[in-house]
Short mmCIF file of N, CA, C and O in Angstrom, two decimals:
data_model
loop_
_atom_site.label_atom_id
_atom_site.label_comp_id
_atom_site.label_asym_id
_atom_site.label_seq_id
_atom_site.Cartn_x
_atom_site.Cartn_y
_atom_site.Cartn_z
N MET T 1 92.39 75.62 88.60
CA MET T 1 93.69 74.94 88.25
C MET T 1 93.84 73.78 89.24
O MET T 1 93.43 73.89 90.37
N GLY T 2 94.40 72.70 88.77
CA GLY T 2 94.52 71.53 89.65
C GLY T 2 94.82 70.26 89.05
O GLY T 2 94.79 70.14 87.77
N TRP T 3 94.99 69.31 89.90
CA TRP T 3 95.32 68.00 89.41
C TRP T 3 93.97 67.27 89.36
O TRP T 3 93.00 67.51 90.10
N GLU T 4 93.87 66.34 88.29
CA GLU T 4 92.70 65.51 88.20
C GLU T 4 93.23 64.11 87.93
O GLU T 4 94.19 63.84 87.21
N ASN T 5 92.48 63.14 88.58
CA ASN T 5 92.73 61.72 88.38
C ASN T 5 91.86 61.14 87.38
O ASN T 5 90.66 61.22 87.59
N ARG T 6 92.43 60.54 86.45
CA ARG T 6 91.65 59.93 85.32
C ARG T 6 92.35 58.51 85.01
O ARG T 6 93.53 58.54 84.57
N GLY T 7 91.68 57.41 85.26
CA GLY T 7 92.20 56.21 85.00
C GLY T 7 93.43 55.76 85.73
O GLY T 7 94.40 55.15 85.29
N GLY T 8 93.56 56.32 87.04
CA GLY T 8 94.66 56.02 87.84
C GLY T 8 95.84 56.82 87.57
O GLY T 8 96.85 56.68 88.24
N GLN T 9 95.77 57.81 86.69
CA GLN T 9 96.88 58.65 86.38
C GLN T 9 96.48 60.11 86.80
O GLN T 9 95.35 60.48 86.66
N SER T 10 97.46 60.83 87.25
CA SER T 10 97.23 62.29 87.63
C SER T 10 97.59 63.15 86.50
O SER T 10 98.76 63.04 85.92
N TYR T 11 96.70 64.05 86.14
CA TYR T 11 96.91 65.04 85.04
C TYR T 11 96.79 66.47 85.65
O TYR T 11 95.91 66.73 86.48
N TYR T 12 97.58 67.42 85.22
CA TYR T 12 97.47 68.74 85.69
C TYR T 12 96.82 69.68 84.66
O TYR T 12 97.26 69.71 83.49
N TYR T 13 95.81 70.34 85.01
CA TYR T 13 95.05 71.24 84.17
C TYR T 13 95.04 72.61 84.72
O TYR T 13 95.02 72.83 85.87
N THR T 14 94.99 73.60 83.74
CA THR T 14 94.67 74.97 84.25
C THR T 14 93.26 75.33 83.72
O THR T 14 92.87 74.77 82.72
N ALA T 15 92.61 76.16 84.38
CA ALA T 15 91.33 76.63 84.00
C ALA T 15 91.26 78.14 83.96
O ALA T 15 91.81 78.86 84.86
N GLU T 16 90.50 78.66 82.90
CA GLU T 16 90.38 80.16 82.82
C GLU T 16 89.02 80.40 82.17
O GLU T 16 88.48 79.55 81.44
N ARG T 17 88.50 81.65 82.36
CA ARG T 17 87.19 81.92 81.78
C ARG T 17 87.45 82.61 80.44
O ARG T 17 88.24 83.56 80.27
N VAL T 18 86.77 82.12 79.40
CA VAL T 18 86.85 82.65 78.08
C VAL T 18 85.41 82.91 77.58
O VAL T 18 84.64 81.90 77.51
N ASN T 19 85.08 84.12 77.41
CA ASN T 19 83.74 84.48 76.99
C ASN T 19 82.67 83.94 78.00
O ASN T 19 81.61 83.46 77.48
N GLY T 20 82.98 84.07 79.29
CA GLY T 20 82.00 83.58 80.31
C GLY T 20 81.87 82.02 80.46
O GLY T 20 81.23 81.63 81.36
N ARG T 21 82.80 81.34 79.78
CA ARG T 21 82.75 79.84 80.04
C ARG T 21 84.14 79.50 80.73
O ARG T 21 85.21 80.02 80.30
N VAL T 22 84.12 78.46 81.42
CA VAL T 22 85.38 77.89 81.90
C VAL T 22 86.00 76.90 80.97
O VAL T 22 85.43 75.96 80.52
N VAL T 23 87.27 77.19 80.59
CA VAL T 23 87.91 76.37 79.61
C VAL T 23 89.10 75.86 80.31
O VAL T 23 89.97 76.57 80.73
N LYS T 24 89.26 74.48 80.23
CA LYS T 24 90.41 73.89 80.96
C LYS T 24 91.51 73.62 79.78
O LYS T 24 91.15 73.21 78.66
N GLN T 25 92.74 73.74 80.18
CA GLN T 25 93.87 73.52 79.34
C GLN T 25 94.86 72.42 79.90
O GLN T 25 95.20 72.62 81.11
N TYR T 26 95.09 71.42 79.18
CA TYR T 26 96.01 70.35 79.63
C TYR T 26 97.42 70.84 79.76
O TYR T 26 97.86 71.52 78.90
N VAL T 27 98.01 70.58 80.94
CA VAL T 27 99.41 71.04 81.04
C VAL T 27 100.36 69.83 80.97
O VAL T 27 101.43 70.01 80.34
N GLY T 28 100.06 68.79 81.57
CA GLY T 28 100.83 67.58 81.52
C GLY T 28 100.82 66.70 82.78
O GLY T 28 99.96 66.92 83.73
N THR T 29 101.78 65.71 82.83
CA THR T 29 101.92 64.86 83.92
C THR T 29 103.38 64.84 84.30
O THR T 29 104.18 65.29 83.66
N GLY T 30 103.64 64.16 85.47
CA GLY T 30 104.97 64.03 85.87
C GLY T 30 105.67 65.32 86.32
O GLY T 30 105.04 66.11 86.88
N MET T 31 106.91 65.30 86.15
CA MET T 31 107.85 66.46 86.54
C MET T 31 107.44 67.76 85.98
O MET T 31 107.31 68.77 86.60
N VAL T 32 106.98 67.87 84.77
CA VAL T 32 106.67 69.11 84.04
C VAL T 32 105.38 69.63 84.68
O VAL T 32 105.30 70.85 84.98
N ALA T 33 104.45 68.83 84.95
CA ALA T 33 103.22 69.28 85.60
C ALA T 33 103.47 69.64 87.07
O ALA T 33 102.84 70.65 87.55
N THR T 34 104.28 69.03 87.74
CA THR T 34 104.69 69.38 89.19
C THR T 34 105.33 70.72 89.18
O THR T 34 104.94 71.57 90.02
N LEU T 35 106.21 70.97 88.26
CA LEU T 35 106.87 72.34 88.16
C LEU T 35 105.81 73.38 87.79
O LEU T 35 105.83 74.48 88.31
N ALA T 36 104.94 73.10 86.97
CA ALA T 36 103.88 74.02 86.55
C ALA T 36 103.01 74.31 87.68
O ALA T 36 102.60 75.51 88.00
N ALA T 37 102.69 73.24 88.53
CA ALA T 37 101.80 73.47 89.62
C ALA T 37 102.50 74.30 90.76
O ALA T 37 101.91 75.24 91.39
N GLN T 38 103.85 74.15 90.89
CA GLN T 38 104.53 74.97 91.82
C GLN T 38 104.68 76.39 91.44
O GLN T 38 104.57 77.31 92.18
N LEU T 39 104.80 76.61 90.10
CA LEU T 39 104.88 77.96 89.56
C LEU T 39 103.56 78.67 89.79
O LEU T 39 103.52 79.78 90.17
N HIS T 40 102.42 77.94 89.54
CA HIS T 40 101.05 78.49 89.68
C HIS T 40 100.85 78.83 91.12
O HIS T 40 100.28 79.86 91.46
N ALA T 41 101.31 77.93 92.04
CA ALA T 41 101.11 78.16 93.60
C ALA T 41 101.91 79.38 93.92
O ALA T 41 101.27 80.22 94.77
N SER T 42 103.14 79.58 93.44
CA SER T 42 103.92 80.70 93.89
C SER T 42 103.33 82.03 93.26
O SER T 42 103.28 83.05 93.96
N THR T 43 102.70 81.88 92.05
CA THR T 43 102.06 83.06 91.54
C THR T 43 100.91 83.47 92.33
O THR T 43 100.62 84.66 92.57
N ARG T 44 100.05 82.51 92.79
CA ARG T 44 98.91 82.75 93.66
C ARG T 44 99.31 83.36 94.92
O ARG T 44 98.67 84.30 95.40
N THR T 45 100.46 82.81 95.53
CA THR T 45 100.90 83.41 96.74
C THR T 45 101.35 84.90 96.58
O THR T 45 101.00 85.76 97.48
N GLU T 46 102.04 85.17 95.50
CA GLU T 46 102.48 86.56 95.31
C GLU T 46 101.23 87.43 95.12
O GLU T 46 101.19 88.52 95.60
N ARG T 47 100.16 86.96 94.29
CA ARG T 47 99.04 87.73 94.03
C ARG T 47 98.32 87.97 95.42
O ARG T 47 97.80 89.13 95.55
N ALA T 48 98.19 87.06 96.25
CA ALA T 48 97.59 87.18 97.57
C ALA T 48 98.28 88.27 98.39
O ALA T 48 97.71 89.00 99.10
N ALA T 49 99.69 88.14 98.43
CA ALA T 49 100.51 89.12 99.15
C ALA T 49 100.20 90.48 98.71
O ALA T 49 100.13 91.46 99.45
N THR T 50 100.17 90.65 97.32
CA THR T 50 99.96 92.02 96.73
C THR T 50 98.59 92.43 97.05
O THR T 50 98.41 93.64 97.43
N ALA T 51 97.57 91.60 97.02
CA ALA T 51 96.21 91.95 97.40
C ALA T 51 96.15 92.43 98.92
O ALA T 51 95.45 93.44 99.20
N GLU T 52 96.82 91.75 99.68
CA GLU T 52 96.87 92.06 101.19
C GLU T 52 97.51 93.43 101.33
O GLU T 52 97.01 94.33 102.14
N ALA T 53 98.58 93.71 100.65
CA ALA T 53 99.36 95.06 100.72
C ALA T 53 98.40 96.11 100.26
O ALA T 53 98.32 97.19 100.79
N ASP T 54 97.69 95.93 99.15
CA ASP T 54 96.71 96.82 98.61
C ASP T 54 95.68 97.12 99.62
O ASP T 54 95.25 98.32 99.75
N GLN T 55 95.11 96.18 100.20
CA GLN T 55 94.05 96.32 101.21
C GLN T 55 94.51 97.13 102.40
O GLN T 55 93.80 97.98 102.91
N ARG T 56 95.82 96.85 102.90
CA ARG T 56 96.30 97.58 104.03
C ARG T 56 96.49 99.09 103.59
O ARG T 56 96.14 100.00 104.32
N ALA T 57 96.96 99.40 102.35
CA ALA T 57 97.20 100.65 101.90
C ALA T 57 95.82 101.39 101.82
O ALA T 57 95.70 102.63 102.07
N ARG T 58 94.75 100.64 101.30
CA ARG T 58 93.45 101.27 101.15
C ARG T 58 92.94 101.63 102.53
O ARG T 58 92.25 102.71 102.70
N ALA T 59 93.14 100.76 103.48
CA ALA T 59 92.62 101.06 104.88
C ALA T 59 93.29 102.31 105.40
O ALA T 59 92.68 103.12 106.11
N GLU T 60 94.61 102.40 105.20
CA GLU T 60 95.37 103.63 105.68
C GLU T 60 94.77 104.93 105.09
O GLU T 60 94.55 105.91 105.79
N LEU T 61 94.44 104.87 103.68
CA LEU T 61 93.93 105.99 103.08
C LEU T 61 92.56 106.29 103.56
O LEU T 61 92.14 107.47 103.65
N GLU T 62 91.73 105.27 103.81
CA GLU T 62 90.39 105.57 104.41
C GLU T 62 90.52 106.10 105.70
O GLU T 62 89.71 106.97 106.12
N ALA T 63 91.42 105.69 106.48
CA ALA T 63 91.60 106.37 107.92
C ALA T 63 92.06 107.87 107.73
O ALA T 63 91.61 108.66 108.46
N LEU T 64 92.94 108.12 106.80
CA LEU T 64 93.33 109.55 106.58
C LEU T 64 92.09 110.32 106.04
O LEU T 64 91.95 111.49 106.50
N ASP T 65 91.35 109.73 105.20
CA ASP T 65 90.08 110.38 104.69
C ASP T 65 89.11 110.72 105.88
O ASP T 65 88.57 111.78 105.85
N ALA T 66 88.98 109.78 106.69
CA ALA T 66 88.09 110.01 107.85
C ALA T 66 88.56 111.03 108.73
O ALA T 66 87.79 111.82 109.32
N ALA T 67 89.88 111.10 108.86
CA ALA T 67 90.49 112.23 109.73
C ALA T 67 90.26 113.65 109.17
O ALA T 67 90.27 114.58 109.83
N LEU T 68 90.28 113.67 107.82
CA LEU T 68 90.20 114.90 107.22
C LEU T 68 88.70 115.28 106.87
O LEU T 68 88.41 116.37 106.37
N ALA T 69 87.79 114.42 107.14
CA ALA T 69 86.32 114.77 106.88
C ALA T 69 85.84 116.01 107.62
O ALA T 69 85.10 116.85 106.97
N PRO T 70 86.09 116.23 108.86
CA PRO T 70 85.68 117.48 109.47
C PRO T 70 86.24 118.71 108.80
O PRO T 70 85.66 119.74 108.68
N LEU T 71 87.58 118.62 108.36
CA LEU T 71 88.12 119.80 107.58
C LEU T 71 87.41 120.05 106.32
O LEU T 71 87.19 121.25 105.94
N TYR T 72 87.00 118.99 105.66
CA TYR T 72 86.18 119.17 104.35
C TYR T 72 84.95 119.74 104.67
O TYR T 72 84.54 120.73 103.94
N GLU T 73 84.28 119.38 105.73
CA GLU T 73 82.95 119.98 106.10
C GLU T 73 83.14 121.41 106.46
O GLU T 73 82.29 122.27 106.06
N LEU T 74 84.17 121.71 107.15
CA LEU T 74 84.38 123.18 107.53
C LEU T 74 84.71 124.03 106.29
O LEU T 74 84.25 125.10 106.11
N ALA T 75 85.50 123.47 105.32
CA ALA T 75 85.70 124.16 104.08
C ALA T 75 84.45 124.41 103.34
O ALA T 75 84.27 125.48 102.77
N ASP T 76 83.61 123.37 103.23
CA ASP T 76 82.30 123.52 102.50
C ASP T 76 81.43 124.59 103.20
O ASP T 76 80.91 125.47 102.46
N ALA T 77 81.45 124.60 104.53
CA ALA T 77 80.67 125.64 105.19
C ALA T 77 81.21 127.08 104.91
O ALA T 77 80.45 127.92 104.77
N ALA T 78 82.52 127.25 104.98
CA ALA T 78 83.08 128.50 104.77
C ALA T 78 82.87 128.93 103.28
O ALA T 78 82.55 130.14 103.03
N THR T 79 82.84 128.06 102.32
CA THR T 79 82.67 128.31 100.95
C THR T 79 81.22 128.78 100.77
O THR T 79 80.89 129.83 100.11
N VAL T 80 80.24 128.09 101.36
CA VAL T 80 78.82 128.42 101.19
C VAL T 80 78.61 129.82 101.86
O VAL T 80 77.88 130.72 101.32
N ALA T 81 79.20 130.05 103.05
CA ALA T 81 79.03 131.39 103.69
C ALA T 81 79.50 132.53 102.86
O ALA T 81 78.90 133.54 102.73
N ALA T 82 80.72 132.27 102.22
CA ALA T 82 81.28 133.33 101.37
C ALA T 82 80.46 133.54 100.06
O ALA T 82 80.18 134.68 99.67
N LEU T 83 79.96 132.51 99.46
CA LEU T 83 79.12 132.75 98.31
C LEU T 83 77.84 133.35 98.54
O LEU T 83 77.34 134.29 97.88
N VAL T 84 77.20 133.05 99.73
CA VAL T 84 75.90 133.60 100.24
C VAL T 84 76.19 135.13 100.42
O VAL T 84 75.36 136.02 100.11
N ALA T 85 77.28 135.42 101.12
CA ALA T 85 77.59 136.80 101.46
C ALA T 85 77.93 137.63 100.16
O ALA T 85 77.60 138.85 100.12
N ALA T 86 78.32 137.06 99.11
CA ALA T 86 78.61 137.68 97.88
C ALA T 86 77.34 137.75 96.97
O ALA T 86 77.45 138.33 95.88
N GLY T 87 76.23 137.22 97.47
CA GLY T 87 75.08 137.42 96.68
C GLY T 87 74.68 136.21 95.79
O GLY T 87 73.88 136.32 94.84
N TYR T 88 75.31 135.08 96.01
CA TYR T 88 74.88 133.90 95.16
C TYR T 88 74.01 133.01 95.85
O TYR T 88 73.71 133.10 97.09
N HIS T 89 73.27 132.23 95.09
CA HIS T 89 72.32 131.23 95.65
C HIS T 89 72.32 129.95 94.75
O HIS T 89 72.99 130.01 93.63
N ARG T 90 71.70 128.79 95.08
CA ARG T 90 71.66 127.60 94.40
C ARG T 90 70.14 127.23 94.25
O ARG T 90 69.51 126.57 95.05
N PRO T 91 69.69 127.57 93.05
CA PRO T 91 68.32 127.19 92.82
C PRO T 91 68.14 125.75 92.55
O PRO T 91 68.88 125.19 91.79
N LYS T 92 67.20 125.14 93.35
CA LYS T 92 66.98 123.69 93.20
C LYS T 92 68.27 122.94 93.38
O LYS T 92 68.37 121.89 92.74
N ARG T 93 69.12 123.31 94.28
CA ARG T 93 70.36 122.62 94.53
C ARG T 93 71.26 122.50 93.37
O ARG T 93 72.01 121.49 93.31
N GLY T 94 71.12 123.27 92.35
CA GLY T 94 71.90 123.23 91.23
C GLY T 94 73.16 123.99 91.39
O GLY T 94 73.67 124.15 92.48
N PRO T 95 73.78 124.54 90.34
CA PRO T 95 74.99 125.22 90.40
C PRO T 95 74.79 126.66 91.02
O PRO T 95 73.62 127.15 90.98
N TRP T 96 75.77 127.18 91.55
CA TRP T 96 75.71 128.43 92.25
C TRP T 96 75.53 129.60 91.17
O TRP T 96 76.18 129.52 90.16
N ARG T 97 74.53 130.45 91.41
CA ARG T 97 74.31 131.57 90.50
C ARG T 97 74.12 132.85 91.29
O ARG T 97 73.71 132.99 92.34
N LYS T 98 74.58 133.98 90.47
CA LYS T 98 74.51 135.27 91.10
C LYS T 98 73.03 135.78 91.11
O LYS T 98 72.40 135.44 90.08
N ARG T 99 72.56 136.35 92.16
CA ARG T 99 71.16 136.77 92.17
C ARG T 99 71.03 137.96 91.27
O ARG T 99 71.91 138.74 91.14
N ARG T 100 69.92 138.11 90.71
CA ARG T 100 69.62 139.20 89.76
C ARG T 100 69.46 140.48 90.70
O ARG T 100 68.98 140.40 91.81
N ALA T 101 69.95 141.59 90.14
CA ALA T 101 69.93 142.80 90.83
C ALA T 101 68.42 143.38 90.89
O ALA T 101 67.74 143.22 89.91
N GLN T 102 68.06 143.83 91.95
CA GLN T 102 66.69 144.43 92.14
C GLN T 102 66.60 145.83 91.39
O GLN T 102 67.46 146.68 91.75
N GLU T 103 65.70 146.03 90.62
CA GLU T 103 65.64 147.24 89.87
C GLU T 103 64.57 148.15 90.39
O GLU T 103 63.54 147.89 90.97
#
């Protein structure tokens, strides 16, 4: 999106991708184009603020996930121990199966 100078006149265009190609759309000149440019700028600002807030939230969740990682490992170890004690095994690292009874 932006202003383009053609023949000494400034024109405002928007650009978007349609089927992999960039397609420009004429918005106008003068006051209408100025208002459209301000609207697009405010939209970009809001989008950037939202993206920043999402990134902060994602970082907080990753920190919580990292803090819980030892607990997950401990739970996995306890589960494996309980299944092995109950007579289960994992052939070729597949699903847990009960061992056949010895006859």
